[in-house]
Tab-separated table of C-alpha atoms in Angstrom:
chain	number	residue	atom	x	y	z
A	1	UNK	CA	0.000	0.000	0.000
A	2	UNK	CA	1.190	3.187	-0.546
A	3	UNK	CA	3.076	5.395	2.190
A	4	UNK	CA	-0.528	7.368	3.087
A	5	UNK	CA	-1.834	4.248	4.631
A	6	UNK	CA	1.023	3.093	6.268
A	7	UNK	CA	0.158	4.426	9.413
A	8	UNK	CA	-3.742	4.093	9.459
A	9	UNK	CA	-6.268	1.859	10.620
A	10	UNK	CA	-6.737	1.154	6.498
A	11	UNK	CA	-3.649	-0.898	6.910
A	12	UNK	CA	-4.975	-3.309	8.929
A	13	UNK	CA	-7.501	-4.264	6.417
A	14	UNK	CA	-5.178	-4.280	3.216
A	15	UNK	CA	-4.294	-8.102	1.942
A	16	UNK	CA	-7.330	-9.570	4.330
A	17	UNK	CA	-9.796	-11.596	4.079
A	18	UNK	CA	-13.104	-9.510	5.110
A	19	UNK	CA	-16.029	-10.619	8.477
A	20	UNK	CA	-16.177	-12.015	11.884
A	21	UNK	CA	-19.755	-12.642	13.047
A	22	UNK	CA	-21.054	-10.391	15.958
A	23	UNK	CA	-23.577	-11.971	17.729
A	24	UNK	CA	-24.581	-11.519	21.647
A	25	UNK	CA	-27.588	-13.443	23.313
A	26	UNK	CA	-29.156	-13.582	26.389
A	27	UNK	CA	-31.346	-17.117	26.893
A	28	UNK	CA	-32.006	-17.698	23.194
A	29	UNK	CA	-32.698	-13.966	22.438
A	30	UNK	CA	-29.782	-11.760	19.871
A	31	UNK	CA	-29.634	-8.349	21.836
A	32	UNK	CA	-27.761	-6.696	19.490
A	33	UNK	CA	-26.934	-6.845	15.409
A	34	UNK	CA	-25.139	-10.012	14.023
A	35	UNK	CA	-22.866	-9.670	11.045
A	36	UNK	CA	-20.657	-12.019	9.139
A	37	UNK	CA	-18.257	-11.605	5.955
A	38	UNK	CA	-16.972	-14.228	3.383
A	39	UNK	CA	-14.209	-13.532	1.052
A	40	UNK	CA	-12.298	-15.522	-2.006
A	41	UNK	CA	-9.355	-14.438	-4.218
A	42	UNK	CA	-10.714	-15.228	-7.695
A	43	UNK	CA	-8.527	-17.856	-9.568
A	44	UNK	CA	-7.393	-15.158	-11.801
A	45	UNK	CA	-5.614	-13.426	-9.280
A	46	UNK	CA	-4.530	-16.137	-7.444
A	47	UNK	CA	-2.494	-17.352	-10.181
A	48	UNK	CA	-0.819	-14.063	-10.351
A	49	UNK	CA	-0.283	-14.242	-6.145
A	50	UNK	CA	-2.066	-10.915	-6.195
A	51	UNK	CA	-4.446	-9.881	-3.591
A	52	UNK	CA	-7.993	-9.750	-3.910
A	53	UNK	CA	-9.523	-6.692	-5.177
A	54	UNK	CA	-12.891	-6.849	-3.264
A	55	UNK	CA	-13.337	-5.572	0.422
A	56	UNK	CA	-16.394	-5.226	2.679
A	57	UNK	CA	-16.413	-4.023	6.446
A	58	UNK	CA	-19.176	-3.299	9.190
A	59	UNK	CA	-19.532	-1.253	12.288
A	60	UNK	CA	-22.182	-1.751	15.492
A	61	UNK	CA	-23.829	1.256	16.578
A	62	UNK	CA	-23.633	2.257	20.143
A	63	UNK	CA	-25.163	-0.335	21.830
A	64	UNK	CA	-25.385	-2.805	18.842
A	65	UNK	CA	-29.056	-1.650	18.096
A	66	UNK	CA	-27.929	-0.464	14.690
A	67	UNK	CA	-24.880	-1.324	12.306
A	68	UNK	CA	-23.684	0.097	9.003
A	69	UNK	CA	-22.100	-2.058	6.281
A	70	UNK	CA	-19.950	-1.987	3.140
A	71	UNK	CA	-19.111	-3.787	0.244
A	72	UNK	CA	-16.984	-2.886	-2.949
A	73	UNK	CA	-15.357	-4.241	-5.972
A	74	UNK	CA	-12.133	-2.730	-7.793
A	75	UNK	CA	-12.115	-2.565	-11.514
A	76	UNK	CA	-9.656	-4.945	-12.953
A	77	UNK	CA	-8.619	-2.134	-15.900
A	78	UNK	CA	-7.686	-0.206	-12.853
A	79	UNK	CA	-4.209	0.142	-12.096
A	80	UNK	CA	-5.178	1.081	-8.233
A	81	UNK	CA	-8.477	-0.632	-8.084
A	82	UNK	CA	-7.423	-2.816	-4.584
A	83	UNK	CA	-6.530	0.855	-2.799
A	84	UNK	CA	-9.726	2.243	-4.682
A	85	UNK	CA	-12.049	-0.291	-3.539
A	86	UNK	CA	-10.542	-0.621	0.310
A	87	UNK	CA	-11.007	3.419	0.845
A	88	UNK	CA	-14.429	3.035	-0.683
A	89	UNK	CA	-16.081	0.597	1.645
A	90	UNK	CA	-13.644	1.905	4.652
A	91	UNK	CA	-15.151	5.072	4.315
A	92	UNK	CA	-18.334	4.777	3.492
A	93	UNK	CA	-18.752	2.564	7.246
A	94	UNK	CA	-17.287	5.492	8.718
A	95	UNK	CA	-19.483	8.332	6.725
A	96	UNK	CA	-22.382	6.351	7.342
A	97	UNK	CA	-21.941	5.352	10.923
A	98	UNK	CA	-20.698	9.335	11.845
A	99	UNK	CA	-24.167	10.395	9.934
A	100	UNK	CA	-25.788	8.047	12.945
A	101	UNK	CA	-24.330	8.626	15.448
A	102	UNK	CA	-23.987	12.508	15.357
A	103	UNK	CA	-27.507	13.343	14.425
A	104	UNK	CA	-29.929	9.816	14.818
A	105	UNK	CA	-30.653	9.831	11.100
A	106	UNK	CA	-32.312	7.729	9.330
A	107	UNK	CA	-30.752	4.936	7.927
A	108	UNK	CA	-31.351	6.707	4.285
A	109	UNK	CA	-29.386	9.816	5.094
A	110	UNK	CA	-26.937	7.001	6.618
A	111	UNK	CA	-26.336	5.540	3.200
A	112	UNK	CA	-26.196	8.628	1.378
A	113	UNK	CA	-23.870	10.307	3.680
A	114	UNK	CA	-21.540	7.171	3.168
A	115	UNK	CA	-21.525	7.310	-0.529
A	116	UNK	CA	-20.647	11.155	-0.070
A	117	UNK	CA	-17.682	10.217	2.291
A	118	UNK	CA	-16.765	7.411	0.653
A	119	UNK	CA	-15.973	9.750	-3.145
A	120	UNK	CA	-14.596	12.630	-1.083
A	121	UNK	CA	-12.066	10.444	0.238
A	122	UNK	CA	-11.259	8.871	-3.319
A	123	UNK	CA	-10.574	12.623	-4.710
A	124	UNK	CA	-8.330	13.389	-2.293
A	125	UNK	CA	-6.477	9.945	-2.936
A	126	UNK	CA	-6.289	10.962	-6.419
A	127	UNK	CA	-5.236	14.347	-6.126
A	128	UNK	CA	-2.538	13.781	-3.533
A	129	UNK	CA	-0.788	10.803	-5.750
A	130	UNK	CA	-1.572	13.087	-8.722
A	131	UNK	CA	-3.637	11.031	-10.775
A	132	UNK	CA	-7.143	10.521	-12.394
A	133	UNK	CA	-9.897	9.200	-10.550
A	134	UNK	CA	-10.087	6.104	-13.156
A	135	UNK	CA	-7.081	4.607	-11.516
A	136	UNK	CA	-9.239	3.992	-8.188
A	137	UNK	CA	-12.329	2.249	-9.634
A	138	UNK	CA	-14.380	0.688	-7.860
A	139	UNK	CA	-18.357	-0.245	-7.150
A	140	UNK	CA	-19.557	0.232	-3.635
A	141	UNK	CA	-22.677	-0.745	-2.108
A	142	UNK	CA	-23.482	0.807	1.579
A	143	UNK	CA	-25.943	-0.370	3.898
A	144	UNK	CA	-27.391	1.045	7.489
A	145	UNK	CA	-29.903	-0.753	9.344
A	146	UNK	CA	-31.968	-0.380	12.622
A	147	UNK	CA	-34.685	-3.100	13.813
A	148	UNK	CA	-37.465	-1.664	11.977
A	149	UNK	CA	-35.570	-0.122	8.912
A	150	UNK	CA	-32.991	-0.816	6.416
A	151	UNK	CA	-31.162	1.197	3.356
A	152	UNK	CA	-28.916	0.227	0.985
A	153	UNK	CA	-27.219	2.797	-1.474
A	154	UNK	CA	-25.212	1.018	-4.083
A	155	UNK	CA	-23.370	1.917	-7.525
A	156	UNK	CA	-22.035	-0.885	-10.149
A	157	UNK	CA	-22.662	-4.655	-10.192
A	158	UNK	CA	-23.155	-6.540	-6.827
A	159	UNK	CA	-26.450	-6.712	-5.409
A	160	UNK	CA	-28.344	-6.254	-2.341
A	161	UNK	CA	-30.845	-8.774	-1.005
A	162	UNK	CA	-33.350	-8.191	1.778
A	163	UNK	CA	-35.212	-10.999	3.680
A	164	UNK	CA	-39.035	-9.639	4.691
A	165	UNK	CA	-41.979	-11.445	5.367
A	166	UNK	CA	-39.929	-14.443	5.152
A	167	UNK	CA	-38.968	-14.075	1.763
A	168	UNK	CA	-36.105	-12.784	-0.070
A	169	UNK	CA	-36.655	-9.983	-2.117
A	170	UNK	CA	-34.107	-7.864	-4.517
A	171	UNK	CA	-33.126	-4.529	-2.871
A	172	UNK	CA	-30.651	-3.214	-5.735
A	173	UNK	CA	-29.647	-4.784	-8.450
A	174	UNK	CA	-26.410	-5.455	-10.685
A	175	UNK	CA	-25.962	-2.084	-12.531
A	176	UNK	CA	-24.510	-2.384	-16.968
A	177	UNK	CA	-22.965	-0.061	-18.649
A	178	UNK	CA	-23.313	0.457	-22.554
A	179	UNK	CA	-21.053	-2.495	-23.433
A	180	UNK	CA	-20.544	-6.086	-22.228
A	181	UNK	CA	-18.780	-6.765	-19.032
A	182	UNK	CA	-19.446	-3.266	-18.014
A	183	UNK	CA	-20.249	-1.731	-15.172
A	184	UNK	CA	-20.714	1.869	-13.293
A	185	UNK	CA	-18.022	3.346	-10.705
A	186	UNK	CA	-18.458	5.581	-7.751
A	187	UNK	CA	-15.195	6.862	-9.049
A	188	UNK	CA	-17.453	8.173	-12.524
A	189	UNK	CA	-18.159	11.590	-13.070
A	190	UNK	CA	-22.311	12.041	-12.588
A	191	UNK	CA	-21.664	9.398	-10.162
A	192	UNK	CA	-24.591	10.833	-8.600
A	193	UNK	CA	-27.060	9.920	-11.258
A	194	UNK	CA	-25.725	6.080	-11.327
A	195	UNK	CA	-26.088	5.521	-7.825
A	196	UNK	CA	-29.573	3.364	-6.757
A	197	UNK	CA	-31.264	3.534	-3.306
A	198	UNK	CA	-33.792	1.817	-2.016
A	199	UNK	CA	-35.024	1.037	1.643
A	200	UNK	CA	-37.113	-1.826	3.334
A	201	UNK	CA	-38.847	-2.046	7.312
A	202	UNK	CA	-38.588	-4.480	9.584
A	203	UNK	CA	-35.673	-6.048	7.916
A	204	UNK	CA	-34.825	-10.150	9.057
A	205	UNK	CA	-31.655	-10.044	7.180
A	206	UNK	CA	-29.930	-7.952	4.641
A	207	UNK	CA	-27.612	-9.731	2.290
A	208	UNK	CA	-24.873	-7.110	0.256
A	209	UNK	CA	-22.344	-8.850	-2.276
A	210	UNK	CA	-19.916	-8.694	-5.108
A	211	UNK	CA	-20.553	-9.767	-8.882
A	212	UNK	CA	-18.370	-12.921	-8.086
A	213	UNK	CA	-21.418	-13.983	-5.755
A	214	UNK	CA	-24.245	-12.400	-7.996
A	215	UNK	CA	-24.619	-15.479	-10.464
A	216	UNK	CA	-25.314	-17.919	-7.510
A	217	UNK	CA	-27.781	-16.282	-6.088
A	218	UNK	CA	-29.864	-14.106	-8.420
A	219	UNK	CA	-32.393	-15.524	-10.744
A	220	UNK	CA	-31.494	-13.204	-13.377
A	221	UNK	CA	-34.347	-14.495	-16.410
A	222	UNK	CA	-36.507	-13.406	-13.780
A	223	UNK	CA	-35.173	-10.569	-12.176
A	224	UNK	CA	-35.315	-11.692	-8.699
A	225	UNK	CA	-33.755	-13.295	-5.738
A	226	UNK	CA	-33.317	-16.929	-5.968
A	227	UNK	CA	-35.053	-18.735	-3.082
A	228	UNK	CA	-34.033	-21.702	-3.088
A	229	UNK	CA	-30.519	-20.598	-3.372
A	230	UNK	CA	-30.708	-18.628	-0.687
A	231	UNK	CA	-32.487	-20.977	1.760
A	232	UNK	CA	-30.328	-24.065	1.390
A	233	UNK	CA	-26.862	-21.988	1.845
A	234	UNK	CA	-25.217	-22.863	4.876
A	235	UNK	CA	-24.079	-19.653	5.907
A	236	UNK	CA	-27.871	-19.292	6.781
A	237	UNK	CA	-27.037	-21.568	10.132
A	238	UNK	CA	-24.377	-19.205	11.377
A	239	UNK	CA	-23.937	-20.221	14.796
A	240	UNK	CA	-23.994	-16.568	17.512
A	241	UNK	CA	-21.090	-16.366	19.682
A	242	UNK	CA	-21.539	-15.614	22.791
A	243	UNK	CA	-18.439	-12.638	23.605
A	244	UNK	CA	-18.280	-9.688	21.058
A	245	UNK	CA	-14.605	-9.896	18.670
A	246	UNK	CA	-12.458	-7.452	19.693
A	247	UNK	CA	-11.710	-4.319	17.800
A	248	UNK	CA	-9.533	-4.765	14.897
A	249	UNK	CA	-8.742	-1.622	13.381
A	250	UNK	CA	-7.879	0.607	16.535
A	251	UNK	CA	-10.889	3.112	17.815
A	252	UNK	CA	-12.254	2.906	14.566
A	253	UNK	CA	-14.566	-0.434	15.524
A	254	UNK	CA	-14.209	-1.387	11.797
A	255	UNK	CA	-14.867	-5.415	11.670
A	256	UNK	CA	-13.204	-7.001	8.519
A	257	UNK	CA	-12.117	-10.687	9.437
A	258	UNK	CA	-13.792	-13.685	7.482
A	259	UNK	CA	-15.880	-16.113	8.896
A	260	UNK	CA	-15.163	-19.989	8.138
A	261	UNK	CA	-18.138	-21.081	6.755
A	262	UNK	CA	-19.040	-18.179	4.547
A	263	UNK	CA	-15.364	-18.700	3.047
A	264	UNK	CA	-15.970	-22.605	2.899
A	265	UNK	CA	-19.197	-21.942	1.337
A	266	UNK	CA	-17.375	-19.339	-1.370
A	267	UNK	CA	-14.878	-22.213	-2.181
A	268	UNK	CA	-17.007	-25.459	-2.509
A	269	UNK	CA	-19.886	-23.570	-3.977
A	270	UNK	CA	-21.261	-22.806	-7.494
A	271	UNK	CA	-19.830	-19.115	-7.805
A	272	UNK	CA	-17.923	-17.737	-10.828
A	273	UNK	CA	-14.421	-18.505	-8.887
A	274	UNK	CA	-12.535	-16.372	-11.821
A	275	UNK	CA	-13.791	-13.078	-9.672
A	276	UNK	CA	-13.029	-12.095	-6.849
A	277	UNK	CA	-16.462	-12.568	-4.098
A	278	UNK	CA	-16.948	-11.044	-1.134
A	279	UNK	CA	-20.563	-11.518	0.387
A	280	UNK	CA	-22.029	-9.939	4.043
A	281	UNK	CA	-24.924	-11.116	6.127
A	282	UNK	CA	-26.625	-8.839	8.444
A	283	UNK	CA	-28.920	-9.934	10.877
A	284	UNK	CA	-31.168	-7.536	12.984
A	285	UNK	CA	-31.601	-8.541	16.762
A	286	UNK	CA	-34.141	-11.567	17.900
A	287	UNK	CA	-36.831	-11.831	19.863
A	288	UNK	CA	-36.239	-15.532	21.183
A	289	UNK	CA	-38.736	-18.078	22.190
């Protein structure tokens, strides 16, 4: 990474794998949000013992009755797409969870106010190693959740997933450009105009992932979330633990270590393993029985 991040929390996510779940229950009842990540190298970079491009981070509210998410994909024309997509989602967490914090917005503003964060930070990454913005692209999809509302904001391929009513329903979807194998940037100019947003209450889980995931899990002739895929994956039986992780990235309470099943699941499954995937599972808090 270059000399900027050398002494920042944004170190300590470079070259990882991204999501530890965060899970505390009393009895049989989740008191605050859960959250896992799964990440795999695509074969194409593996073979060139490069790091994947793909990152995705999360951070609790105070008192774990909210969380804000991120997920992003570097461009592989990009000569700076890994640093590109790692400020993106780093940033947008913190834009969106500052928005929450300092003013109890709604999880909408939340989103938005991560996407801002998240291309103000990219512009001054460009300007201070003096190049163009097209060396950091990168999609980015931001999510921010409370118990009875979620919002996703979300620019390029990817997709967002929302489980309501006990079914799974599309929240954004992957984004073309004009040509094949195209997609929009948060890096863009009239980024603004590309970027989708949509919101859903009482949320039971909130699914955001990369196009290396997409194919698996969207029924794309019908423009919707596959069901069955989604109810017979196994990261679906995430066992809680029962202590919260400890910080990993310094005050910043930015959580970006994988979880073991979701990776497992990333490896043996049906994805396109020639991208890079990165896929994270929200989970508001539980009743109990």
């Amino acid at each position: 990474m270059a000399q900027q991040l050398a002494n920042s929390p944004l170190k300590k996510l470079a070259g990882r794998a991204c999501g530890a779940p965060i899970n505390r229950r009393v009895g049989n009842c989740m008191t605050i949000f859960a959250a896992a990540i799964g990440k795999r190298i695509g074969d194409r970079h593996r073979a060139k013992a490069k790091q994947s491009q793909d990152y995705g981070c999360y951070r609790l509210l105070p008192g774990g009755t909210g969380i804000v998410a991120a997920v992003s994909d570097g461009a592989g024309s990009a000569p700076e797409a890994g640093t590109g997509s790692l400020v993106a989602a780093h940033y947008a967490t913190m834009g969106a969870w500052r928005r929450a914090t300092e003013k109890s917005a709604e999880p909408s503003a939340c989103v938005r106010a991560g996407i801002r964060a998240a291309r103000e930070k990219l512009e001054e990454r460009a300007k201070r190693d003096r190049r163009s913005m097209e060396n950091y692209h990168t999609t980015l999809i931001v999510a921010a959740a409370t118990k009875n509302k979620a919002a996703v904001a979300h620019i390029g391929d990817g997709a967002s997933i929302a489980k309501t009513g006990g079914q799974y329903k599309m929240l954004t979807i992957p984004a073309r450009g004009e040509y094949a194998n195209e997609t929009f940037f948060i890096t863009m100019d009239g980024y603004k105009n590309l970027t989708a947003y949509n919101e859903v209450h009482e949320p039971e889980e909130l699914i955001l992932f990369t196009d290396g995931v997409q194919n698996e899990l969207i029924d794309f002739k019908g423009k919707r979330a596959d069901q069955e895929a989604l109810l017979r994956l196994k990261f679906l039986d995430i066992p809680a633990e029962r202590n919260q992780p400890t910080t990993e990235a310094g005050q910043l309470g930015i959580r970006s270590t994988t979880h073991h099943l979701l990776n497992q699941w990333l490896e043996d499954g049906q994805t396109t393993h020639g991208d890079d995937a990165t896929i994270l599972i929200i989970r508001p808090p539980s009743e109990g029985k």
